[in-house]
Short mmCIF file of C-alpha atoms (C1' of nucleotides) in Angstrom, two decimals:
data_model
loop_
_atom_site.label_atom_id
_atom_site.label_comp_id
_atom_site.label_asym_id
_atom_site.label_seq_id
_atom_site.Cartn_x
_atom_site.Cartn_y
_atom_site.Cartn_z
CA UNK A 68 -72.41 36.06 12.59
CA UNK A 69 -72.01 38.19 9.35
CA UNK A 70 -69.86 41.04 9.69
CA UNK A 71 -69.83 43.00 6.14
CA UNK A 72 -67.42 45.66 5.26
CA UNK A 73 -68.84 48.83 7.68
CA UNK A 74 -68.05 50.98 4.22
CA UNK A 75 -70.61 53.41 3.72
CA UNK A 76 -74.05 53.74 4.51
CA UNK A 77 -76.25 53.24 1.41
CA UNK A 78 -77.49 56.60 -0.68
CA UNK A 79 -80.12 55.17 -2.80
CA UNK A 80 -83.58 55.10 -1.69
CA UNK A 81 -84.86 52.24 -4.34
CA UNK A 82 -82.68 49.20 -2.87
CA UNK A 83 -85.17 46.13 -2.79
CA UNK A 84 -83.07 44.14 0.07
CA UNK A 85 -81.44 45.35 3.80
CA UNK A 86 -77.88 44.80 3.76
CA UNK A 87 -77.80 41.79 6.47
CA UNK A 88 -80.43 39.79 4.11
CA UNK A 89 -78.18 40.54 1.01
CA UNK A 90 -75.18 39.67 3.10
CA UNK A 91 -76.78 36.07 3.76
CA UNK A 92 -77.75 35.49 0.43
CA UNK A 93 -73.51 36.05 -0.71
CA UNK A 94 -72.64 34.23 2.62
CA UNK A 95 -74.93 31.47 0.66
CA UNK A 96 -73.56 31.53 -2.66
CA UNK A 97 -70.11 31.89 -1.62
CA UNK A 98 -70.32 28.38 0.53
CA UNK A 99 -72.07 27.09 -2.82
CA UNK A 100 -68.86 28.48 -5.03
CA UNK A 101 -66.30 27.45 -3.02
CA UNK A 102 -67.75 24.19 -2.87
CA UNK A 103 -68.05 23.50 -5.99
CA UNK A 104 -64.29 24.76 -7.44
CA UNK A 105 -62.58 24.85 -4.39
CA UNK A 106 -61.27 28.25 -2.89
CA UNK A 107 -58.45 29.24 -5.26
CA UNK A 108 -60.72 28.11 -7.99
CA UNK A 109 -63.28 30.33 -7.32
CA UNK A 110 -63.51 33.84 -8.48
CA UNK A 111 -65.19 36.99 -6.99
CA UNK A 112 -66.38 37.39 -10.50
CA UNK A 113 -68.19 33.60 -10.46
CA UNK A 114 -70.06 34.63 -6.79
CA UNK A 115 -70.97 38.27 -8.10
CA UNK A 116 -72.68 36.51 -11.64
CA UNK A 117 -75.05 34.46 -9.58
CA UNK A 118 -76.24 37.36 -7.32
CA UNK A 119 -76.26 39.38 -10.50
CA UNK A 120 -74.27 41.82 -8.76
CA UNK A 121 -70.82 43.14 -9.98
CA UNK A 122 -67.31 41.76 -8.74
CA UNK A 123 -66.45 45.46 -7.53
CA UNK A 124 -69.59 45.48 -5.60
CA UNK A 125 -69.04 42.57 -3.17
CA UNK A 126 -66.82 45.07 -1.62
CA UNK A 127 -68.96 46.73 -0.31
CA UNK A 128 -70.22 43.73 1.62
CA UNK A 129 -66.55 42.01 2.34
CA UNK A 130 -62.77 43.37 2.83
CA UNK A 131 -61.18 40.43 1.05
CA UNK A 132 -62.17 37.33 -0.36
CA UNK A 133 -60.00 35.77 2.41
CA UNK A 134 -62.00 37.26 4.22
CA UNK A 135 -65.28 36.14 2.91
CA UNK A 136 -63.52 32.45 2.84
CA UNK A 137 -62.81 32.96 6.84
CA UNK A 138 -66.45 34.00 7.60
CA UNK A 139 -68.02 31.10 6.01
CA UNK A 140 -65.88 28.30 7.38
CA UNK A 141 -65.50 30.40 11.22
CA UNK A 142 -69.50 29.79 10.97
CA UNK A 143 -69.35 26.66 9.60
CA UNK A 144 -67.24 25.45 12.47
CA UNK A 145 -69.46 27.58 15.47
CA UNK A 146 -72.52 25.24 14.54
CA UNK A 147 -70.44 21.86 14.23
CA UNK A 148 -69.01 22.48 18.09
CA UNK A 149 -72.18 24.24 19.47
CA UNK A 150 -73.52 20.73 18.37
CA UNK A 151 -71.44 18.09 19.78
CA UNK A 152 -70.82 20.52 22.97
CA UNK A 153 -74.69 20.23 23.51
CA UNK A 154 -74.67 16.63 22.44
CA UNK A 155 -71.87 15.85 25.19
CA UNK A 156 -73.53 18.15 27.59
CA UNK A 157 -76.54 15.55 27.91
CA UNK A 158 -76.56 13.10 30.58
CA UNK A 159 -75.21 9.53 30.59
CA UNK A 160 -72.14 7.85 31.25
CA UNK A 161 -69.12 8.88 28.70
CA UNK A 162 -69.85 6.34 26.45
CA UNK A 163 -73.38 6.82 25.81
CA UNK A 164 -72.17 10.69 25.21
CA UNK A 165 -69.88 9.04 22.99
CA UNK A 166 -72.69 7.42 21.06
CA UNK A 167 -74.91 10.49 21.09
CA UNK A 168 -72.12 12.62 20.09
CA UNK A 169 -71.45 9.93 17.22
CA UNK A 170 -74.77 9.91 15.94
CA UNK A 171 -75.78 13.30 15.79
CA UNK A 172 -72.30 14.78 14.62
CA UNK A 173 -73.00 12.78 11.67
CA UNK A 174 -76.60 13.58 11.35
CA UNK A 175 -75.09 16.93 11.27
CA UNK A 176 -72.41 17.27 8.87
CA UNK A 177 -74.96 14.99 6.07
CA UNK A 178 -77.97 18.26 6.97
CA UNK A 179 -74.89 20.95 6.37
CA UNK A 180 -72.44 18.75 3.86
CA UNK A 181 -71.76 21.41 1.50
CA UNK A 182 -70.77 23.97 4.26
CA UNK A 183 -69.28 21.01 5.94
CA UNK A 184 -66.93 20.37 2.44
CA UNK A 185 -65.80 23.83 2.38
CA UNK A 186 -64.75 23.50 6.43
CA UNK A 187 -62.97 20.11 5.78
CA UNK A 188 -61.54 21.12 1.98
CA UNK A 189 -60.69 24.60 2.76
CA UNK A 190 -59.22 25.37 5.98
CA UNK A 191 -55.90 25.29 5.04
CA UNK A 192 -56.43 28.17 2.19
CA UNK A 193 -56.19 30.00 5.32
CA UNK A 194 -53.14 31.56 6.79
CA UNK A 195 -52.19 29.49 9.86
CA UNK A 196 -53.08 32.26 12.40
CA UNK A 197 -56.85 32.34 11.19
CA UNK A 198 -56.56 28.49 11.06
CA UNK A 199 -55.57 28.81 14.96
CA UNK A 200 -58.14 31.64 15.28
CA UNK A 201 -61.39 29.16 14.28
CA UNK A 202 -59.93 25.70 15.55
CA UNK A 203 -59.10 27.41 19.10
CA UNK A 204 -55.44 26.13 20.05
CA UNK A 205 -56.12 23.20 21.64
CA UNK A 206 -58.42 21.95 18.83
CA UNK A 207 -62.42 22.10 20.53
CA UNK A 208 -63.36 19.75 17.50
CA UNK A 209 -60.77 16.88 18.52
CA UNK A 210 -61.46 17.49 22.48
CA UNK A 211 -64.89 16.45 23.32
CA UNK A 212 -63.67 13.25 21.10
CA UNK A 213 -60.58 12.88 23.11
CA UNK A 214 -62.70 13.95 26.80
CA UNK A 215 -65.33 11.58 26.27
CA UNK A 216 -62.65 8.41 25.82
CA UNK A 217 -60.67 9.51 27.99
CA UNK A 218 -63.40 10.02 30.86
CA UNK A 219 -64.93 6.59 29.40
CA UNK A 220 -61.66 4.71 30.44
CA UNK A 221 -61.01 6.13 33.96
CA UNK A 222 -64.33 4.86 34.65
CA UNK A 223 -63.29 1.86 33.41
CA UNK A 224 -65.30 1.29 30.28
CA UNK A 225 -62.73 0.93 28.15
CA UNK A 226 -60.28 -1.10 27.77
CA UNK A 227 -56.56 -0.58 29.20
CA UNK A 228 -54.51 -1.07 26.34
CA UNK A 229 -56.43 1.96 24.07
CA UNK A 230 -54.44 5.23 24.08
CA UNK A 231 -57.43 7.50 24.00
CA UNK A 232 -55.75 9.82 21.95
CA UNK A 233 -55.51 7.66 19.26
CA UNK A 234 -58.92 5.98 19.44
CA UNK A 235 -60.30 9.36 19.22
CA UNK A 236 -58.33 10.09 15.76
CA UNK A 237 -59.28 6.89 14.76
CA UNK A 238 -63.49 7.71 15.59
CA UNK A 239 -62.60 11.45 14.19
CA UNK A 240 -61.37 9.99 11.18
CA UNK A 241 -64.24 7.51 10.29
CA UNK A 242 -66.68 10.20 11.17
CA UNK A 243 -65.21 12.82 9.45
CA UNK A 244 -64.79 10.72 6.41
CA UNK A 245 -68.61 10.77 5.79
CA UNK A 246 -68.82 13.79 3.94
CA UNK A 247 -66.44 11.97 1.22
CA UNK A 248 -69.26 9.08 -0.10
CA UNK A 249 -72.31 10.45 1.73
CA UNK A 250 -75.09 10.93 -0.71
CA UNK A 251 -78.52 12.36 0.14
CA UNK A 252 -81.37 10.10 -0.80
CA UNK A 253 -78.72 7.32 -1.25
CA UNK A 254 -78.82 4.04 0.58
CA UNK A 255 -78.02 5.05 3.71
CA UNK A 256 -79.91 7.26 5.89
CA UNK A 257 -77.65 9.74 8.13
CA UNK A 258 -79.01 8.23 11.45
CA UNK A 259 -78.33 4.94 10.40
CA UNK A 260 -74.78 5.17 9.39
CA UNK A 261 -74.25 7.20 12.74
CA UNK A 262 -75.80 4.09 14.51
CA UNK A 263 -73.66 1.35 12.37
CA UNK A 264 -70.36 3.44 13.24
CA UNK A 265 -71.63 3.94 16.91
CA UNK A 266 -71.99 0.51 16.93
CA UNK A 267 -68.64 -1.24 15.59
CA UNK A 268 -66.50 1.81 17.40
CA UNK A 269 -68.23 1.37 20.79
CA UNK A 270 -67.94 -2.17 20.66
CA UNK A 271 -63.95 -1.56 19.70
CA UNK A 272 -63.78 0.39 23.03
CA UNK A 273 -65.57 -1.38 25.42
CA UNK A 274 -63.72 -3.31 28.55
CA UNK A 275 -65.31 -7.11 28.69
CA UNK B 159 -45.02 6.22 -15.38
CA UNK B 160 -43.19 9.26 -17.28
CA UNK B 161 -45.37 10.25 -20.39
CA UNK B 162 -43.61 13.50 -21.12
CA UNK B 163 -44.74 15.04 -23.78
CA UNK B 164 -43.33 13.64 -27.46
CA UNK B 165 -42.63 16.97 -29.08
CA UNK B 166 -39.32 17.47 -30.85
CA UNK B 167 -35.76 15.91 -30.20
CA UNK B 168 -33.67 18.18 -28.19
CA UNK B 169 -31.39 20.15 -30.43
CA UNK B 170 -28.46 21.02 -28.77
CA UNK B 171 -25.16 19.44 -27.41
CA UNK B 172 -24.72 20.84 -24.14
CA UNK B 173 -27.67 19.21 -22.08
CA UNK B 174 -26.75 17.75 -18.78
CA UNK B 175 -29.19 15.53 -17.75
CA UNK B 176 -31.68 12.78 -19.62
CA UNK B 177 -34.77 13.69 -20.62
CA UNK B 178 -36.22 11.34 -17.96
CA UNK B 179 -34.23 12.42 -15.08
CA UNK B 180 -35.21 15.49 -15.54
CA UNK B 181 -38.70 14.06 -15.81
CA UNK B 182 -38.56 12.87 -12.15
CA UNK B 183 -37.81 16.22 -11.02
CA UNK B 184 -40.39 17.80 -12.76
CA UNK B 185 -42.36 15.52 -10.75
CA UNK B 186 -41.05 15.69 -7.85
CA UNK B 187 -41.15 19.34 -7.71
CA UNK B 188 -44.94 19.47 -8.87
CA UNK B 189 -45.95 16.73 -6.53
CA UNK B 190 -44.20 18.91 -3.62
CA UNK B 191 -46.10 22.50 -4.96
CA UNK B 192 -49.00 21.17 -5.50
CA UNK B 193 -48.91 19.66 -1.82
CA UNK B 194 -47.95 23.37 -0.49
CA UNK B 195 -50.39 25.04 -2.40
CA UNK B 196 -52.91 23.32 -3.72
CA UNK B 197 -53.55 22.34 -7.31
CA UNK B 198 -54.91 25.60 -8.54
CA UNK B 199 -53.05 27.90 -6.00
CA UNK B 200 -50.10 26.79 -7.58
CA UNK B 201 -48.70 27.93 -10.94
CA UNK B 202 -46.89 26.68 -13.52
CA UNK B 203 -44.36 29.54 -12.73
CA UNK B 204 -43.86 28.34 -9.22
CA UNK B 205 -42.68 24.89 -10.60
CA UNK B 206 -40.64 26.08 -13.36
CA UNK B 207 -38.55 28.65 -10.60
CA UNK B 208 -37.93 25.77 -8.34
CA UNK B 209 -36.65 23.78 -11.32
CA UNK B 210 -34.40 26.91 -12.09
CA UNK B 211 -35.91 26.69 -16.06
CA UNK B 212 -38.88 29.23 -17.48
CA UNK B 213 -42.22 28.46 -17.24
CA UNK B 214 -42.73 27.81 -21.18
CA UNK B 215 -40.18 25.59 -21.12
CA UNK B 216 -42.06 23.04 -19.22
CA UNK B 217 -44.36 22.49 -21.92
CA UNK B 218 -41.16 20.55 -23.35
CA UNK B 219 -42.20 17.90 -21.00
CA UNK B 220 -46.28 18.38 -20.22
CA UNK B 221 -49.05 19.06 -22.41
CA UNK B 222 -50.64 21.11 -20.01
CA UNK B 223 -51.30 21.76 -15.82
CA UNK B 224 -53.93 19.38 -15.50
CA UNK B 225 -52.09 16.45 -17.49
CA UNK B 226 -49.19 17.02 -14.95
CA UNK B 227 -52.03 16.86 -11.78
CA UNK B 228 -53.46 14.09 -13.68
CA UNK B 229 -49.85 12.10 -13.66
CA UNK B 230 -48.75 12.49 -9.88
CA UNK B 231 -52.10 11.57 -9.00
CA UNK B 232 -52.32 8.67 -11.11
CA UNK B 233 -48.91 6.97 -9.86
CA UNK B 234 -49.73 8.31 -6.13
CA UNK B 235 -52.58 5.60 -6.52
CA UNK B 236 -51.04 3.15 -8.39
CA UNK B 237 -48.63 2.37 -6.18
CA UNK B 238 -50.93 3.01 -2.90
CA UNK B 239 -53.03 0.47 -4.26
CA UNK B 240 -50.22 -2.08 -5.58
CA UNK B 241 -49.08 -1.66 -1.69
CA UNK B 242 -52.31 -2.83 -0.40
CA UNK B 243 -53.26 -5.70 -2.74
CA UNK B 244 -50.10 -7.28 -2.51
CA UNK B 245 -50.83 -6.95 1.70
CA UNK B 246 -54.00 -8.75 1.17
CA UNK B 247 -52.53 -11.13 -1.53
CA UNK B 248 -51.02 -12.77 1.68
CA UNK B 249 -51.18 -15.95 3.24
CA UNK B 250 -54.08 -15.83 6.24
CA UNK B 251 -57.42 -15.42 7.17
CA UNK B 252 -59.80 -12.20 5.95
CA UNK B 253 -59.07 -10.49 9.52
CA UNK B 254 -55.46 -11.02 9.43
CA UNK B 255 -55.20 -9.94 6.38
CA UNK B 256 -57.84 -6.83 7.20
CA UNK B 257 -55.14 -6.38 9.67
CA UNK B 258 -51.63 -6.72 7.43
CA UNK B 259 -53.42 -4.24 5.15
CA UNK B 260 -54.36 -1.99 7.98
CA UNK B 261 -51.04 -1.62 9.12
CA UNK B 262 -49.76 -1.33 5.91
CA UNK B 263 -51.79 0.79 4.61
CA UNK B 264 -50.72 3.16 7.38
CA UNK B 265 -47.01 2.89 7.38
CA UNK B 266 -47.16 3.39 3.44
CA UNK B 267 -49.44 6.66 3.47
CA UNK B 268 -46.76 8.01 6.29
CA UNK B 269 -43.88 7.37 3.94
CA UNK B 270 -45.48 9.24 1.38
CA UNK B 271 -47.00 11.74 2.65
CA UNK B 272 -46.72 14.43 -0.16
CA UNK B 273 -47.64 12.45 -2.54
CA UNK B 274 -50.84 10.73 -0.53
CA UNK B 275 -52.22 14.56 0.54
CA UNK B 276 -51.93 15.30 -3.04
CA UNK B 277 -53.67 12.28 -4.06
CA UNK B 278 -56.31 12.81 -1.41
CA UNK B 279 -56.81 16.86 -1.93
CA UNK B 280 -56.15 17.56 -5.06
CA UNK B 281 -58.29 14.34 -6.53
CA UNK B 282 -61.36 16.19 -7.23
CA UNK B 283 -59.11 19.20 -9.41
CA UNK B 284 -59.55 16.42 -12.37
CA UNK B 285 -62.38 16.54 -13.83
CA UNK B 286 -64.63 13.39 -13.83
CA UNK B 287 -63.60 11.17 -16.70
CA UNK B 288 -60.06 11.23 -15.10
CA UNK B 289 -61.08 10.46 -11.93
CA UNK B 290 -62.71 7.90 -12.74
CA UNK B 291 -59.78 6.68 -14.84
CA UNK B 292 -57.71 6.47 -11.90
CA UNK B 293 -59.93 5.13 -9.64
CA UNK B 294 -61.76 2.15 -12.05
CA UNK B 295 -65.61 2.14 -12.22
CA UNK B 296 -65.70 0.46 -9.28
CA UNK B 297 -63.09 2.22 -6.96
CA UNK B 298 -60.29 -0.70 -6.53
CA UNK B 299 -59.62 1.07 -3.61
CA UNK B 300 -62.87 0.83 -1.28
CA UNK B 301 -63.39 -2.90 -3.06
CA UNK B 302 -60.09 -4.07 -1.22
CA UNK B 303 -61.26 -2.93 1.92
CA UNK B 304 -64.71 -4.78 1.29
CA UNK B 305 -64.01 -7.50 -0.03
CA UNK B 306 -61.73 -8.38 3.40
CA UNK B 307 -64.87 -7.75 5.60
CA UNK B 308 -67.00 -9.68 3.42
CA UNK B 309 -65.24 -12.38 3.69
CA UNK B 310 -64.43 -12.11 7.03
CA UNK B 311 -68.48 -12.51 7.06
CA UNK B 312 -69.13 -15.03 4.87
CA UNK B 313 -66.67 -17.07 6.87
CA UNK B 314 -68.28 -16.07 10.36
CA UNK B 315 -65.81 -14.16 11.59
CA UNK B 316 -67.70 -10.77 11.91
CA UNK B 317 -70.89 -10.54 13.91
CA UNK B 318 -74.17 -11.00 11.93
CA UNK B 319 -75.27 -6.91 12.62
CA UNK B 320 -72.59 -5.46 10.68
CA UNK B 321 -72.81 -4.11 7.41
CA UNK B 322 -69.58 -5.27 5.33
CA UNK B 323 -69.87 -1.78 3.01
CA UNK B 324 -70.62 0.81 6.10
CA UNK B 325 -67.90 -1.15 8.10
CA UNK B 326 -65.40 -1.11 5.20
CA UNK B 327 -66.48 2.43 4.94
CA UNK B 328 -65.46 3.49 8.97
CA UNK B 329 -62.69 1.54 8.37
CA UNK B 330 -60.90 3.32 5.14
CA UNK B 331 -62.12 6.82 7.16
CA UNK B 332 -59.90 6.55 10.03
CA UNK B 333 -57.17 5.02 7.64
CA UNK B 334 -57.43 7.69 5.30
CA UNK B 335 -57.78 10.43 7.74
CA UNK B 336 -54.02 9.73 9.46
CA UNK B 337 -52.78 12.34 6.87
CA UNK B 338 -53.61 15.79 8.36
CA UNK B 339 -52.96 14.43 11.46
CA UNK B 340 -49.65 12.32 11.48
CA UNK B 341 -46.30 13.95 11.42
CA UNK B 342 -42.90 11.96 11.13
CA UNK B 343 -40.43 12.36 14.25
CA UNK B 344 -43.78 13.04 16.09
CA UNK B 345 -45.88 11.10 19.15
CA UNK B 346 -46.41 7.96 17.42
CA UNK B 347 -44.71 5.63 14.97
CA UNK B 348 -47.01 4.86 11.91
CA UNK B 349 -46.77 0.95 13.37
CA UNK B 350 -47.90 1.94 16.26
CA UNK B 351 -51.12 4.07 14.96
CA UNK B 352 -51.53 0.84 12.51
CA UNK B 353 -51.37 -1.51 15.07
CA UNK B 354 -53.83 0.31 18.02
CA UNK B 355 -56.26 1.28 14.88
CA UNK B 356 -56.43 -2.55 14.04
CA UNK B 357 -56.80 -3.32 17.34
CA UNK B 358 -59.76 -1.18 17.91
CA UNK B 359 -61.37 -2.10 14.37
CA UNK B 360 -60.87 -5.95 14.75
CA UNK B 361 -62.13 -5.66 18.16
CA UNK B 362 -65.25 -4.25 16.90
CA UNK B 363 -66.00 -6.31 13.72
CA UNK B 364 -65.73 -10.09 15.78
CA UNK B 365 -68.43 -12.29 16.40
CA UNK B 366 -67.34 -13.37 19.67
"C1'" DC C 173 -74.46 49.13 -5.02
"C1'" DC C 174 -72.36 50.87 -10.33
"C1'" DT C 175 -68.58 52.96 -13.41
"C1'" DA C 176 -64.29 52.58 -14.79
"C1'" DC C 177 -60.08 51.21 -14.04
"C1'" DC C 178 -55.18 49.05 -12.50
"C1'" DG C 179 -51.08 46.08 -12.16
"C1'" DA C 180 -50.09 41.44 -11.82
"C1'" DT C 181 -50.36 37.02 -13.16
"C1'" DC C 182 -52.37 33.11 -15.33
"C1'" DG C 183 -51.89 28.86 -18.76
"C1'" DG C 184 -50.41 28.33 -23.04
"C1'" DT C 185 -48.09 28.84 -27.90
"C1'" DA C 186 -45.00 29.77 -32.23
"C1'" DG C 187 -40.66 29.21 -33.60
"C1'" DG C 188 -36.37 27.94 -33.08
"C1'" DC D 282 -34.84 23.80 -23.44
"C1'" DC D 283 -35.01 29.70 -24.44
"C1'" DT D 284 -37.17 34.02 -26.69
"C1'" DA D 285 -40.93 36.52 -27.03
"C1'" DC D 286 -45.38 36.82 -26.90
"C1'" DC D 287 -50.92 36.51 -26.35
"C1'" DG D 288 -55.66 36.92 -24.62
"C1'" DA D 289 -58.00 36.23 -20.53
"C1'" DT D 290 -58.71 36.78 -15.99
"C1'" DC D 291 -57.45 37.70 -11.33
"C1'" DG D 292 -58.32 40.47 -6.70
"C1'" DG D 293 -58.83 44.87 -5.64
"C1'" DT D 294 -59.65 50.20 -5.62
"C1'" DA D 295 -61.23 55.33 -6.30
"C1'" DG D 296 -65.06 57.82 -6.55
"C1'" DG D 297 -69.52 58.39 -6.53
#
DNA sequence: CCTACCGATCGGTAGG
DNA sequence: CCTACCGATCGGTAGG
């Protein structure tokens, strides 16, 4: 959902590139810098040199680089929910969801890991209202976590003596953790990994 | 593990405190910026205020901003990591003492909660050769956490499908991950997060 | 998008 | 520890 700086309109008539596909291309190289020094590492002047733009000129594209920071992890965090929403939205009993949800959340975050990093690194460069503003207040992310055990032990799947609120941290955390050692083209494939963790956390849950 | 820097004897008669007291509050105050703004949001200048001295005069006790990172980090993980192999050092079998550590692992990150965020967010501010220096080649840390499941294996504890390094890998994520979650006087007691976590973990490594 | 610029702040140092 | 300082860089802006 880019939403550039409504400046100006542009004078020139040679410009090689419309605005919205220049405006993905910084939207690109701006989740690329951030990940690799970190927001407050990170200069306007290091994401301008790779488009071979000038500094001064991203503002004609962005207000702040707040701003710019807040677009790319607000994005970032659209695609992760729209996932597991759709992945919990599927039918099956809560636990299968669980699985499902397991699996391709994973799958996810190792396709995406460097916009992923920036979510998971960043999010606190931001003020806490803009935090609020992305995570919703009641936290989507840790929701459909905390839903699906929830619904999985009133149907009596689960075991009484888990609190499903802290299961759920517990399956956020492992999951989450991923993005720390996950290596493309390393030993483990992303499906696999989602399937081992599926496996030992499901089995944790389950009533006999 | 104090290493100020060895410049010059102090000069004059009217100094209140030791060298190395002062020391600890140099790092106590960095450890506590660095937490509140991260390692490169936060300047010298913001340490030296809190201290009440001037930002050059710091250098009386650092060699530079990244040797003072380089420090808290370093004894964050020393003594994380003295906490946990004295846990496993224990009496008991690989899952008891998968569990001992699990819980204690927990309760120590919670006391130290500074100094673990800074450990865990600010890590990757070093640059390599210091990470790795802190972490040893072969990253004491995860090897603790393996070498219980492992064992718990070889023994025939753990069912035959699970993988000791993926397991040990789930495991150390929803350990790890109780810091941007947990909050002292809140819902839960860190025992009580360490014990349902090990609950839910053991339950889902055990042949039965 | 470029030109040309600003005030503020950064980590760090010489010398005492 | 302070005085006094440096070169470099920061995010951002006016005007076109």
């Amino acid at each position: 959902m880019p939403q550039p700086a409504g400046r100006a309109q542009r004078r020139g008539g040679g410009s090689r590139k419309p605005r919205e596909e220049r405006w993905a291309e910084l939207f690109a190289v701006a989740t690329d810098i951030f990940h690799e020094k970190g927001y407050e590492g990170a200069s306007l002047q290091d994401i301008a040199d790779r488009l071979g733009m000038l500094k001064g000129s991203l503002y004609y594209y962005i207000h702040s680089k707040e701003d710019l920071l807040f677009e790319v992890i607000n994005e970032v965090h659209r695609q992760g929910l729209e996932n597991i929403v759709a992945l919990a939205s599927q039918p099956g009993d809560p636990l299968q969801k669980l699985r499902n949800v397991i699996v391709g959340h994973i799958e996810h975050m190792c396709r995406h890991l460097t916009g992923t990093t920036v979510f998971l690194h960043e999010m606190e460069s931001l003020p806490p209202e803009r935090q609020a503003e992305i995570l919703g207040g009641e936290h989507a992310y840790r929701s459909v976590f905390l839903d699906l055990v929830s619904k999985a032990k009133a149907d009596g799947l689960v075991r009484d003596d888990i609190d499903p609120k802290l299961a759920s941290l517990a399956i956020l955390g492992s999951v989450n953790w991923v993005y720390r050692w996950f290596r493309p083209g390393g030993e483990f494939t992303p499906r696999h990994i989602g399937e081992q963790f599926a496996d030992l956390i499901l089995r944790g849950l389950v009533a006999d």
